[in-house]
């Protein structure tokens, strides 16, 4: 059995390491690319969201690399994601692929966790409860560290003295992490790059604009899909922060277990004056995090969603009210396979100009320069 | 020696070049159709500027240059721009310089349209059309051609309309079908043209301006502002007076000239390569990179046959021009 799985930002690092630790044969699909998108778009329903389409592309590319089994999460909700695996399985079978499709509930309750455990236990040749729990625990730590590394990149990039150093390290890291196996090597490599990033010469006193990025999780963390928004912002001298990451998502889902903490309560509470109940996906997180970013003194918000994403459309209709009442600029970017990068860049540039001017007006009482 | 500043706006439909002086007076302006060839359009603009400069005599010199528009990177590279700025900011700075306290800018160009909201001369909100050109100049161009009317006279015809004709404006293609249908029903040309103007305005307000706080003074600029029919339709829909500035068609270029002026005064030097660039041979050659499945379309700019810049790659591997391009 050779397992492949769909990409979602940098989550592959952890999934790959977990499966390797359990001696499960794993095929990591190539990173999302134009080819992935073309394959996915060709075989998916037209109005389904981009994450679904990229998944299909990932499966096909994973199979091309020798996989015979696809692993995908499923479950009730939280949005169309709940039907992804059933629909994708049908599509793959219709395309004539002779593959096994194994799914597990997205461990939102004890039953789901049991199902996930049974699946891993079977696939790993009965490694047993201790080994599997221990592996998952370490996996959660790896997830955190990968996200922390990304946060660090976003902090260093706008402040680097020599332009392009962070981008260069980011590419190197991606090329190397795919070649190492298991936890030990993965942690070591992350540590190495942490050091490298910290040794980049930066302008410590630089007063940078801060933008919080909110929206649908997949689009937020899959750099291919969001057209590298963090990199673009960083190179314009803006520090960005992504509100949702895989580690936060997993913690949110697992926080019914004692000892696992998430910021779910805080986010829900922050959102409550504008949205009192979850609307699927990360809709309530979009609202809550926008308000939290405002409290933390961020200059602006970029809201990203894939075309036809229902929960984010609900959030989108609430954001203008927050923009007005809380006086925080919000730029919404809707993305699908037709997105033209030129118009997207123009909007981001103009948004950053807008935030810079606001900052000047705040600091000096008027706008002093436009450059 | 009087210092002048050059502003260049390379858009999808037109390429505009302006020369301003230190007091923001417009010395010269030029509006050329890009015709899908931004390099030639820009060179033509530079040649024109060269003629103008020699007319002015040796007391004047270009001391800075700024570029904007969808071709801003290319143009910026060709002339050695001091500032390369997006068109939203460029339009806003031009409007707020000439019309103090402007609150709303409606800008409709060849293939994109924008709305910019300002508060105290600072942009507070903006929107730009996304994938559809149904609310832009190209849409009107197309319908004018179908009706056999020069686009310059289009708006004036609308003013002679006597009956309201509602044309579906959501999509440029369906608008055309609907227009033909109305023609077959026997409506007059004037009424149909007026219907088209109102459809465009309706589309613009529904798509871009939804939820935006539109307050006067309102400035209408971009090539389409020449169209009196659209201006009237906006006034009717918004119930507010619309102001069209004298140089409405080149406001983006003016904005980039103003930005260049500011930059040069601050830095005390310019990167401008000179108007002689009009005579340099620029060529663009593209290739598809085969290094990864992204298959980026990489563009190489050749200046007198020498590769001088390259862009379009996601990973940045071709940015170093010492690596030769693969032979296609």
XYZ file of C-alpha atoms in Angstrom:
699
model
C 0.000 0.000 0.000
C 1.396 3.367 -1.045
C -0.543 6.254 0.397
C -0.862 9.702 -1.093
C -2.809 12.645 0.293
C -3.919 16.102 -0.844
C -1.798 19.166 -0.195
C -2.818 22.027 2.060
C -0.074 24.582 2.418
C 2.833 23.220 4.437
C 0.784 20.503 6.167
C 2.449 17.894 3.952
C 5.586 18.157 6.087
C 3.738 16.796 9.122
C 1.540 14.251 7.356
C 4.584 12.833 5.584
C 6.598 12.628 8.803
C 3.763 10.955 10.762
C 3.230 8.294 8.120
C 6.973 7.705 7.826
C 7.293 7.276 11.603
C 4.595 4.610 11.439
C 6.416 2.800 8.614
C 3.578 3.499 6.216
C 4.685 3.822 2.619
C 3.866 7.408 1.644
C 4.001 9.272 -1.646
C 3.988 13.036 -1.205
C 2.363 14.565 -4.304
C 4.348 17.271 -6.104
C 3.682 20.776 -4.792
C 0.582 22.461 -6.208
C 1.395 23.941 -9.583
C -0.244 25.050 -12.770
C -0.362 21.403 -13.816
C -2.187 20.446 -10.587
C -4.702 23.189 -11.212
C -5.248 22.248 -14.844
C -5.787 18.593 -13.983
C -8.106 19.484 -11.113
C -10.119 22.002 -13.094
C -10.545 19.588 -15.944
C -12.070 16.838 -13.808
C -14.009 18.787 -11.165
C -17.456 20.392 -11.259
C -17.032 23.946 -12.530
C -18.521 25.776 -9.558
C -16.889 23.828 -6.793
C -14.202 25.754 -4.897
C -10.496 25.744 -5.738
C -9.426 23.527 -2.789
C -11.548 20.692 -4.211
C -10.022 21.141 -7.652
C -6.461 21.199 -6.385
C -7.157 18.020 -4.347
C -8.129 16.176 -7.517
C -4.936 17.415 -9.191
C -2.897 16.236 -6.195
C -4.433 12.741 -6.322
C -3.664 12.324 -10.003
C -0.105 13.562 -9.581
C 0.342 11.346 -6.515
C -0.854 8.319 -8.489
C 1.560 9.243 -11.293
C 4.311 9.011 -8.664
C 3.262 5.485 -7.744
C 0.565 5.820 -5.079
C -2.270 3.276 -5.025
C -4.205 4.587 -2.040
C -5.582 8.037 -1.271
C -6.071 9.301 2.251
C -8.541 12.104 2.853
C -10.420 13.495 5.833
C -14.178 13.628 5.770
C -17.034 14.087 8.216
C -20.135 16.130 8.682
C -19.408 19.698 7.644
C -17.786 22.116 8.326
C -18.660 23.274 4.800
C -18.636 21.567 1.419
C -15.470 19.935 2.719
C -17.767 17.310 4.263
C -18.671 15.925 0.837
C -15.221 16.346 -0.715
C -14.056 12.782 -0.171
C -17.253 11.054 -1.362
C -17.427 13.154 -4.498
C -13.714 12.928 -5.170
C -13.782 9.172 -4.802
C -16.525 8.944 -7.444
C -14.580 11.214 -9.777
C -11.382 9.194 -9.396
C -13.196 5.905 -9.973
C -15.009 7.343 -13.007
C -11.646 8.365 -14.407
C -10.687 4.701 -14.255
C -8.091 4.821 -11.479
C -7.895 1.535 -9.614
C -7.245 2.969 -6.209
C -8.340 2.588 -2.630
C -9.823 5.644 -1.022
C -9.460 5.658 2.734
C -11.152 8.324 4.772
C -11.453 9.207 8.380
C -13.697 11.588 10.229
C -11.935 14.871 10.891
C -11.527 13.760 14.524
C -14.020 16.259 15.917
C -15.240 13.788 18.536
C -14.158 10.618 20.314
C -15.777 8.386 17.679
C -13.890 10.143 14.927
C -10.619 9.834 16.801
C -11.194 6.117 17.290
C -11.813 5.731 13.576
C -8.609 7.605 12.815
C -6.682 5.470 15.278
C -8.019 2.214 13.825
C -7.070 3.335 10.381
C -3.516 4.232 11.347
C -3.153 1.088 13.412
C -4.213 -1.106 10.519
C -2.066 0.724 7.954
C 0.998 0.642 10.170
C 0.791 -3.103 10.775
C -0.591 -2.793 14.321
C 1.911 -0.429 15.886
C -0.337 -0.146 18.918
C -1.908 2.617 20.917
C 1.207 3.913 22.656
C 3.296 4.326 19.514
C 0.448 5.907 17.554
C -0.543 8.388 20.243
C 3.057 9.344 20.746
C 3.500 9.873 17.014
C 0.412 12.046 16.808
C 1.587 14.086 19.763
C 4.914 14.724 18.088
C 3.056 15.420 14.854
C 1.136 18.198 16.550
C 4.416 19.684 17.730
C 5.853 19.492 14.220
C 2.734 21.203 12.891
C 3.306 24.030 15.368
C 6.958 24.401 14.496
C 6.329 24.502 10.753
C 3.780 27.278 11.268
C 6.117 29.129 13.605
C 8.840 29.005 10.966
C 6.438 30.608 8.503
C 5.522 33.283 11.047
C 9.199 34.032 11.517
C 9.696 34.393 7.756
C 6.834 36.884 7.655
C 8.451 38.877 10.444
C 11.950 38.914 8.936
C 11.048 39.446 5.276
C 9.884 43.089 5.516
C 12.860 43.995 7.680
C 15.700 42.264 5.830
C 18.501 44.588 4.707
C 19.461 42.551 1.660
C 16.306 41.960 -0.354
C 15.478 38.388 -1.281
C 17.323 36.563 1.500
C 14.172 35.173 3.104
C 12.719 34.160 -0.259
C 15.916 32.350 -1.028
C 15.858 30.475 2.296
C 12.180 29.641 1.863
C 12.848 27.969 -1.478
C 15.863 26.112 -0.089
C 13.846 24.893 2.881
C 11.065 23.573 0.664
C 13.575 21.759 -1.517
C 15.254 20.143 1.474
C 12.325 19.254 3.726
C 10.888 16.991 1.059
C 14.103 14.943 1.028
C 14.305 14.225 4.780
C 12.377 11.488 6.552
C 10.715 11.216 9.934
C 10.479 13.529 12.917
C 14.092 13.748 13.969
C 15.369 14.964 10.618
C 12.369 17.262 10.104
C 12.788 18.940 13.496
C 16.524 19.298 12.899
C 15.996 20.942 9.525
C 13.403 23.356 10.908
C 15.820 24.215 13.677
C 18.598 24.830 11.162
C 16.427 27.171 9.125
C 15.222 28.919 12.250
C 18.863 29.748 12.986
C 19.521 30.807 9.398
C 16.499 33.102 9.452
C 17.519 34.603 12.760
C 20.990 35.369 11.442
C 19.658 37.412 8.523
C 20.638 41.030 8.956
C 17.535 43.097 9.665
C 16.570 46.685 10.281
C 15.322 46.280 13.856
C 13.867 49.774 14.178
C 11.972 49.716 10.912
C 8.407 50.798 11.520
C 6.534 48.347 9.315
C 2.875 48.208 8.375
C 1.092 45.151 9.768
C -1.611 43.291 7.907
C -3.653 40.415 9.299
C -4.775 37.836 6.767
C -8.155 36.231 7.411
C -10.407 33.969 5.389
C -10.812 30.424 4.196
C -8.061 28.231 5.615
C -6.950 26.404 2.480
C -6.620 29.570 0.390
C -4.881 31.281 3.281
C -2.128 28.720 3.697
C -1.683 27.317 0.184
C 0.795 29.753 -1.294
C 0.229 28.532 -4.810
C -3.452 29.418 -4.581
C -3.123 32.768 -2.818
C -0.437 33.809 -5.313
C 2.121 34.103 -2.531
C 0.358 36.934 -0.805
C 2.658 36.832 2.239
C 5.776 36.949 0.090
C 4.350 39.829 -1.961
C 3.457 41.799 1.150
C 6.802 41.064 2.806
C 8.693 42.340 -0.201
C 6.617 45.524 -0.102
C 7.860 45.988 3.451
C 4.706 44.742 5.156
C 4.563 42.278 8.023
C 1.689 39.875 7.594
C 0.169 37.317 9.888
C -2.093 34.443 8.910
C -5.006 34.020 11.275
C -5.709 30.364 10.608
C -3.141 27.617 10.202
C -3.321 23.847 10.219
C -2.035 23.691 13.773
C -4.759 26.054 14.951
C -7.344 24.123 12.957
C -6.295 20.802 14.508
C -6.297 22.316 17.982
C -9.736 23.826 17.364
C -11.041 20.423 16.385
C -9.352 18.500 19.194
C -9.944 20.880 22.052
C -12.627 18.616 23.520
C -9.640 16.632 24.829
C -8.290 18.030 28.082
C -4.746 19.463 27.778
C -5.266 20.509 24.170
C -5.742 24.245 24.053
C -7.127 26.356 21.239
C -8.017 29.999 20.855
C -11.507 29.071 19.678
C -13.282 30.573 22.695
C -11.408 33.826 22.369
C -12.165 34.075 18.635
C -15.854 33.241 19.088
C -16.146 35.765 21.869
C -14.483 38.473 19.787
C -16.844 37.738 16.883
C -19.998 37.631 19.007
C -21.124 41.276 18.627
C -21.283 40.739 14.856
C -21.796 37.008 14.428
C -23.080 34.928 17.292
C -22.946 31.477 15.780
C -20.624 29.528 13.481
C -21.676 29.688 9.828
C -19.515 26.835 8.613
C -15.883 26.736 7.573
C -13.898 29.558 9.083
C -16.594 32.208 8.685
C -16.734 33.048 12.371
C -12.935 33.011 12.599
C -12.780 35.593 9.816
C -14.996 37.913 11.838
C -13.383 37.160 15.213
C -9.810 37.436 13.982
C -10.518 40.685 12.119
C -11.673 42.190 15.408
C -8.738 40.702 17.327
C -6.248 42.084 14.808
C -7.839 45.498 15.209
C -7.436 45.245 18.992
C -3.787 44.272 18.536
C -3.136 47.402 16.529
C -2.855 45.925 13.039
C -3.085 48.491 10.221
C -5.317 46.534 7.874
C -6.915 43.225 6.993
C -6.767 41.173 3.820
C -9.670 38.757 3.470
C -9.062 35.856 1.099
C -11.582 33.326 -0.114
C -12.004 30.916 -2.999
C -14.779 31.763 -5.445
C -18.122 30.206 -4.346
C -17.035 29.677 -0.714
C -20.268 29.914 1.260
C -19.021 30.564 4.835
C -16.695 33.306 3.658
C -19.445 34.957 1.610
C -21.431 35.248 4.844
C -18.377 36.751 6.559
C -17.825 39.046 3.584
C -21.254 40.578 4.019
C -20.484 41.422 7.660
C -16.995 42.852 7.117
C -18.069 46.245 5.646
C -19.917 46.989 8.889
C -16.818 46.171 10.924
C -14.690 48.226 8.524
C -16.915 51.233 9.169
C -17.546 50.821 12.871
C -14.020 49.803 13.894
C -12.238 51.992 11.344
C -9.991 49.305 9.934
C -9.436 48.966 6.153
C -10.296 45.552 4.713
C -9.410 44.289 1.245
C -11.252 41.211 -0.011
C -9.634 39.005 -2.636
C -11.687 36.279 -4.298
C -9.620 33.627 -5.985
C -10.230 30.971 -8.573
C -8.401 29.514 -11.550
C -9.295 32.570 -13.629
C -7.648 35.028 -11.252
C -5.362 37.415 -13.120
C -2.219 38.103 -11.157
C -1.843 41.630 -12.575
C -5.094 42.984 -11.167
C -4.455 41.178 -7.897
C -1.054 42.846 -7.483
C -2.443 46.271 -8.352
C -5.046 45.915 -5.621
C -2.548 44.781 -3.004
C -0.139 47.592 -3.898
C -2.876 50.199 -3.716
C -4.051 48.755 -0.394
C -0.552 48.997 1.061
C -0.322 52.612 -0.184
C -3.627 53.306 1.529
C -2.381 51.858 4.825
C 0.896 53.768 4.636
C -1.001 57.033 4.162
C -3.286 56.278 7.080
C -0.265 55.593 9.244
C 1.275 58.935 8.233
C -1.909 60.814 8.921
C -2.045 59.169 12.333
C 1.609 59.906 13.094
C 2.071 63.337 11.527
C -1.447 64.664 11.151
C -1.169 64.561 7.346
C 0.103 62.479 4.463
C 3.692 63.501 3.759
C 4.692 61.478 0.753
C 3.115 59.015 -1.628
C 6.152 56.905 -2.313
C 17.164 75.662 -15.967
C 13.554 74.699 -15.414
C 12.863 71.205 -14.233
C 10.088 69.218 -15.891
C 8.691 65.810 -15.031
C 7.462 63.049 -17.272
C 4.508 60.824 -16.433
C 3.737 57.697 -18.410
C 0.582 55.575 -18.157
C 0.706 52.429 -20.261
C -2.809 51.030 -20.202
C -4.503 48.218 -22.048
C -6.137 50.516 -24.577
C -4.187 53.788 -24.435
C -0.689 54.934 -23.609
C -0.562 58.437 -22.176
C 2.437 60.660 -21.746
C 2.419 63.992 -19.937
C 5.037 66.591 -19.086
C 4.435 68.760 -16.055
C 6.468 71.599 -14.574
C 7.461 72.216 -10.986
C 4.168 74.014 -10.309
C 2.073 71.122 -11.589
C 1.145 72.878 -14.841
C 0.561 70.528 -17.754
C 3.126 71.459 -20.410
C 2.221 68.719 -22.845
C 0.012 65.672 -23.053
C -0.394 62.863 -25.480
C -2.988 60.105 -25.752
C -2.009 57.230 -28.036
C -3.818 53.955 -28.622
C -1.637 51.110 -27.336
C -2.932 48.767 -30.067
C -1.511 45.764 -28.251
C 2.040 47.030 -28.660
C 3.098 48.930 -25.542
C 6.742 49.211 -26.635
C 5.900 50.979 -29.882
C 3.265 53.143 -28.231
C 5.706 54.242 -25.574
C 8.467 54.926 -28.100
C 6.048 57.040 -30.110
C 5.178 58.939 -26.955
C 8.846 59.524 -26.164
C 9.524 60.749 -29.705
C 6.694 63.194 -29.317
C 8.103 64.350 -25.982
C 11.498 64.794 -27.620
C 10.031 67.085 -30.274
C 8.255 69.062 -27.568
C 11.457 69.399 -25.560
C 13.417 70.698 -28.504
C 10.642 73.250 -29.125
C 10.906 74.397 -25.538
C 14.642 74.925 -25.902
C 17.629 74.197 -23.727
C 16.267 76.013 -20.667
C 14.106 73.014 -19.895
C 15.048 69.504 -18.934
C 13.262 66.349 -17.837
C 14.357 65.755 -14.261
C 12.296 62.742 -13.341
C 9.922 60.145 -14.703
C 7.178 57.975 -13.263
C 5.226 55.101 -14.802
C 1.840 53.582 -14.050
C -0.815 51.415 -15.697
C -0.810 47.707 -16.452
C 2.407 48.135 -18.463
C 4.181 50.054 -15.681
C 6.970 47.521 -15.117
C 7.889 47.324 -18.771
C 7.676 51.091 -19.278
C 9.533 51.711 -16.027
C 12.350 49.513 -17.188
C 12.521 51.125 -20.627
C 12.809 54.703 -19.415
C 14.470 54.178 -16.025
C 11.548 55.287 -13.894
C 12.034 56.969 -10.534
C 8.632 55.709 -9.438
C 6.645 52.710 -10.662
C 3.222 52.979 -9.090
C -0.133 51.219 -9.413
C -2.852 53.138 -11.247
C -5.200 53.373 -8.267
C -2.748 55.479 -6.264
C -1.711 57.450 -9.362
C -5.307 58.384 -10.186
C -6.038 59.352 -6.618
C -3.029 61.635 -6.266
C -3.768 63.392 -9.561
C -7.399 64.003 -8.667
C -6.661 65.172 -5.149
C -3.950 67.552 -6.397
C -6.209 69.298 -8.887
C -9.527 69.018 -7.110
C -8.900 69.570 -3.407
C -11.247 67.759 -1.030
C -12.465 65.347 -3.696
C -14.364 62.518 -2.021
C -15.119 60.108 -4.816
C -13.239 59.258 -7.997
C -15.014 57.345 -10.719
C -12.447 56.108 -13.188
C -13.348 54.177 -16.306
C -10.599 53.189 -18.653
C -10.246 50.852 -21.581
C -10.458 47.570 -19.780
C -10.765 48.338 -16.180
C -12.829 50.547 -14.013
C -12.244 51.727 -10.506
C -13.934 53.588 -7.751
C -11.748 55.362 -5.225
C -13.083 56.908 -2.034
C -10.953 59.536 -0.312
C -11.171 61.061 3.120
C -9.127 64.207 3.768
C -7.127 63.641 0.562
C -6.157 60.117 1.613
C -7.575 56.979 -0.021
C -9.906 55.283 2.410
C -11.454 52.653 0.171
C -11.304 51.455 -3.413
C -12.553 48.755 -5.732
C -11.576 47.630 -9.183
C -13.486 45.448 -11.638
C -12.355 41.853 -11.668
C -12.803 39.570 -14.632
C -15.486 41.292 -16.674
C -15.183 44.297 -18.968
C -18.925 44.965 -19.261
C -18.581 48.269 -17.423
C -15.609 49.683 -19.316
C -14.579 51.655 -22.375
C -13.970 48.589 -24.504
C -17.630 47.673 -24.096
C -18.724 51.053 -25.453
C -16.119 50.907 -28.214
C -17.570 47.635 -29.349
C -21.186 48.835 -29.330
C -20.280 52.096 -31.094
C -18.615 50.104 -33.845
C -21.708 47.936 -34.196
C -23.937 51.017 -34.478
C -21.521 52.589 -36.963
C -20.925 55.665 -34.814
C -17.431 57.042 -34.042
C -16.863 56.586 -30.305
C -16.132 60.319 -29.997
C -19.718 61.169 -30.978
C -21.319 58.394 -28.980
C -22.144 60.384 -25.856
C -23.636 63.345 -27.689
C -26.165 61.057 -29.375
C -27.357 59.887 -25.973
C -28.326 63.433 -25.038
C -30.873 63.489 -27.836
C -32.717 60.504 -26.463
C -36.409 60.975 -25.746
C -37.502 57.554 -24.491
C -35.929 55.341 -21.864
C -34.750 51.995 -23.179
C -33.508 49.500 -20.623
C -30.665 47.364 -21.899
C -29.297 44.414 -19.940
C -25.824 45.487 -18.900
C -24.630 42.617 -16.742
C -22.566 41.047 -19.503
C -21.064 42.689 -22.582
C -22.105 39.837 -24.845
C -25.691 39.683 -23.611
C -25.920 43.467 -23.710
C -25.116 43.265 -27.381
C -27.856 40.668 -27.964
C -30.296 42.801 -26.039
C -29.295 45.893 -27.980
C -29.884 44.103 -31.286
C -33.245 42.962 -30.011
C -34.187 46.566 -29.152
C -33.008 47.690 -32.589
C -35.271 45.112 -34.211
C -38.164 46.441 -32.164
C -37.591 49.783 -33.827
C -36.193 51.998 -31.072
C -34.215 54.990 -32.272
C -30.431 54.965 -32.271
C -30.345 57.799 -29.743
C -32.566 55.957 -27.302
C -30.505 52.819 -27.617
C -27.248 54.691 -27.065
C -28.713 56.327 -24.004
C -29.860 52.902 -22.838
C -26.315 51.586 -23.236
C -24.870 54.482 -21.228
C -27.343 53.819 -18.444
C -26.628 50.093 -18.564
C -22.912 50.733 -18.169
C -23.482 53.058 -15.247
C -25.878 50.603 -13.623
C -23.337 47.834 -14.013
C -20.553 50.006 -12.588
C -22.598 51.070 -9.580
C -23.821 47.540 -8.903
C -20.444 45.878 -9.268
C -17.933 48.353 -7.947
C -19.766 50.893 -5.902
C -21.936 48.529 -3.885
C -21.655 49.433 -0.209
C -19.335 52.356 -0.943
C -20.019 55.701 0.610
C -20.349 57.951 -2.455
C -20.253 61.636 -1.517
C -19.508 64.783 -3.495
C -17.332 66.277 -4.825
C -17.235 63.486 -7.387
C -14.609 63.412 -10.101
C -15.058 61.345 -13.242
C -11.878 60.539 -15.139
C -10.335 58.051 -17.548
C -10.953 57.819 -21.288
C -14.679 57.194 -20.874
C -15.135 60.544 -19.092
C -15.098 62.058 -22.606
C -18.508 60.480 -23.020
C -21.086 63.075 -22.061
C -23.830 60.451 -22.140
C -22.142 58.447 -19.371
C -21.575 61.565 -17.309
C -25.271 62.415 -17.557
C -26.235 58.844 -16.700
C -24.032 58.971 -13.580
C -25.588 62.267 -12.531
C -29.047 60.838 -12.998
C -28.250 57.663 -11.051
C -26.420 59.346 -8.188
C -28.383 62.586 -8.027
C -25.119 64.486 -7.605
C -23.065 66.743 -9.825
C -20.139 65.049 -11.529
C -16.983 66.985 -12.248
C -14.836 66.026 -15.256
C -11.338 67.548 -14.964
C -9.715 69.248 -17.972
C -7.146 66.487 -18.384
C -9.512 63.640 -17.492
C -7.983 61.341 -20.114
C -4.417 61.446 -18.773
C -4.944 61.647 -15.011
C -3.009 58.444 -14.385
C 0.020 59.813 -16.232
C -0.286 63.114 -14.353
C -0.367 61.207 -11.083
C 2.813 59.340 -11.923
C 4.537 62.590 -12.965
C 3.544 64.120 -9.601
C 4.931 61.075 -7.816
C 8.171 61.281 -9.800
C 8.506 64.959 -8.911
C 8.137 64.192 -5.228
C 10.594 61.299 -5.394
C 13.256 63.282 -7.260
C 12.967 66.271 -4.936
C 13.401 63.916 -1.996
C 16.254 61.845 -3.437
C 17.942 64.731 -5.262
C 18.675 62.511 -8.257
C 16.891 60.700 -11.068
C 17.230 57.312 -12.730
C 15.803 58.664 -15.998
C 17.675 57.240 -18.985
C 16.782 60.102 -21.348
C 14.375 60.608 -24.219
C 16.923 58.921 -26.497
C 15.316 55.688 -25.317
C 12.815 56.406 -28.116
C 15.507 55.368 -30.588
C 16.731 52.291 -28.740
C 15.599 48.974 -30.090
C 13.566 47.098 -27.470
C 12.368 43.580 -28.061
C 10.442 41.162 -25.913
C 10.995 37.448 -26.185
C 9.170 35.006 -24.009
C 9.639 31.345 -23.245
C 7.980 28.732 -21.084
C 10.245 27.579 -18.296
C 10.252 23.788 -18.111
C 11.917 23.502 -14.720
C 8.767 22.693 -12.733
C 5.095 21.991 -13.497
C 4.195 25.664 -13.050
C 5.512 26.252 -16.565
C 5.884 29.986 -15.949
C 5.782 32.236 -18.980
C 9.042 34.111 -18.602
C 9.483 37.393 -20.448
C 12.909 38.632 -21.472
C 13.447 42.278 -22.455
C 16.183 42.851 -25.001
C 17.707 46.279 -25.336
C 19.605 46.542 -28.621
C 19.718 42.735 -28.810
C 21.135 42.421 -25.283
C 19.070 40.711 -22.631
C 18.501 43.375 -19.955
C 15.697 42.159 -17.727
C 13.530 39.150 -17.205
C 10.368 38.551 -15.219
C 7.290 36.350 -14.993
C 8.886 33.451 -13.086
C 7.384 32.486 -9.753
C 10.606 31.226 -8.199
C 12.947 33.985 -9.379
C 15.482 31.680 -11.046
C 15.522 33.720 -14.267
C 15.915 37.078 -12.545
C 19.657 36.676 -12.882
C 20.142 37.703 -16.510
C 23.580 36.121 -16.707
C 21.881 32.743 -17.098
C 21.105 32.439 -20.808
C 17.473 31.887 -21.816
C 16.763 28.408 -23.143
C 16.570 28.271 -26.916
C 12.952 27.919 -27.905
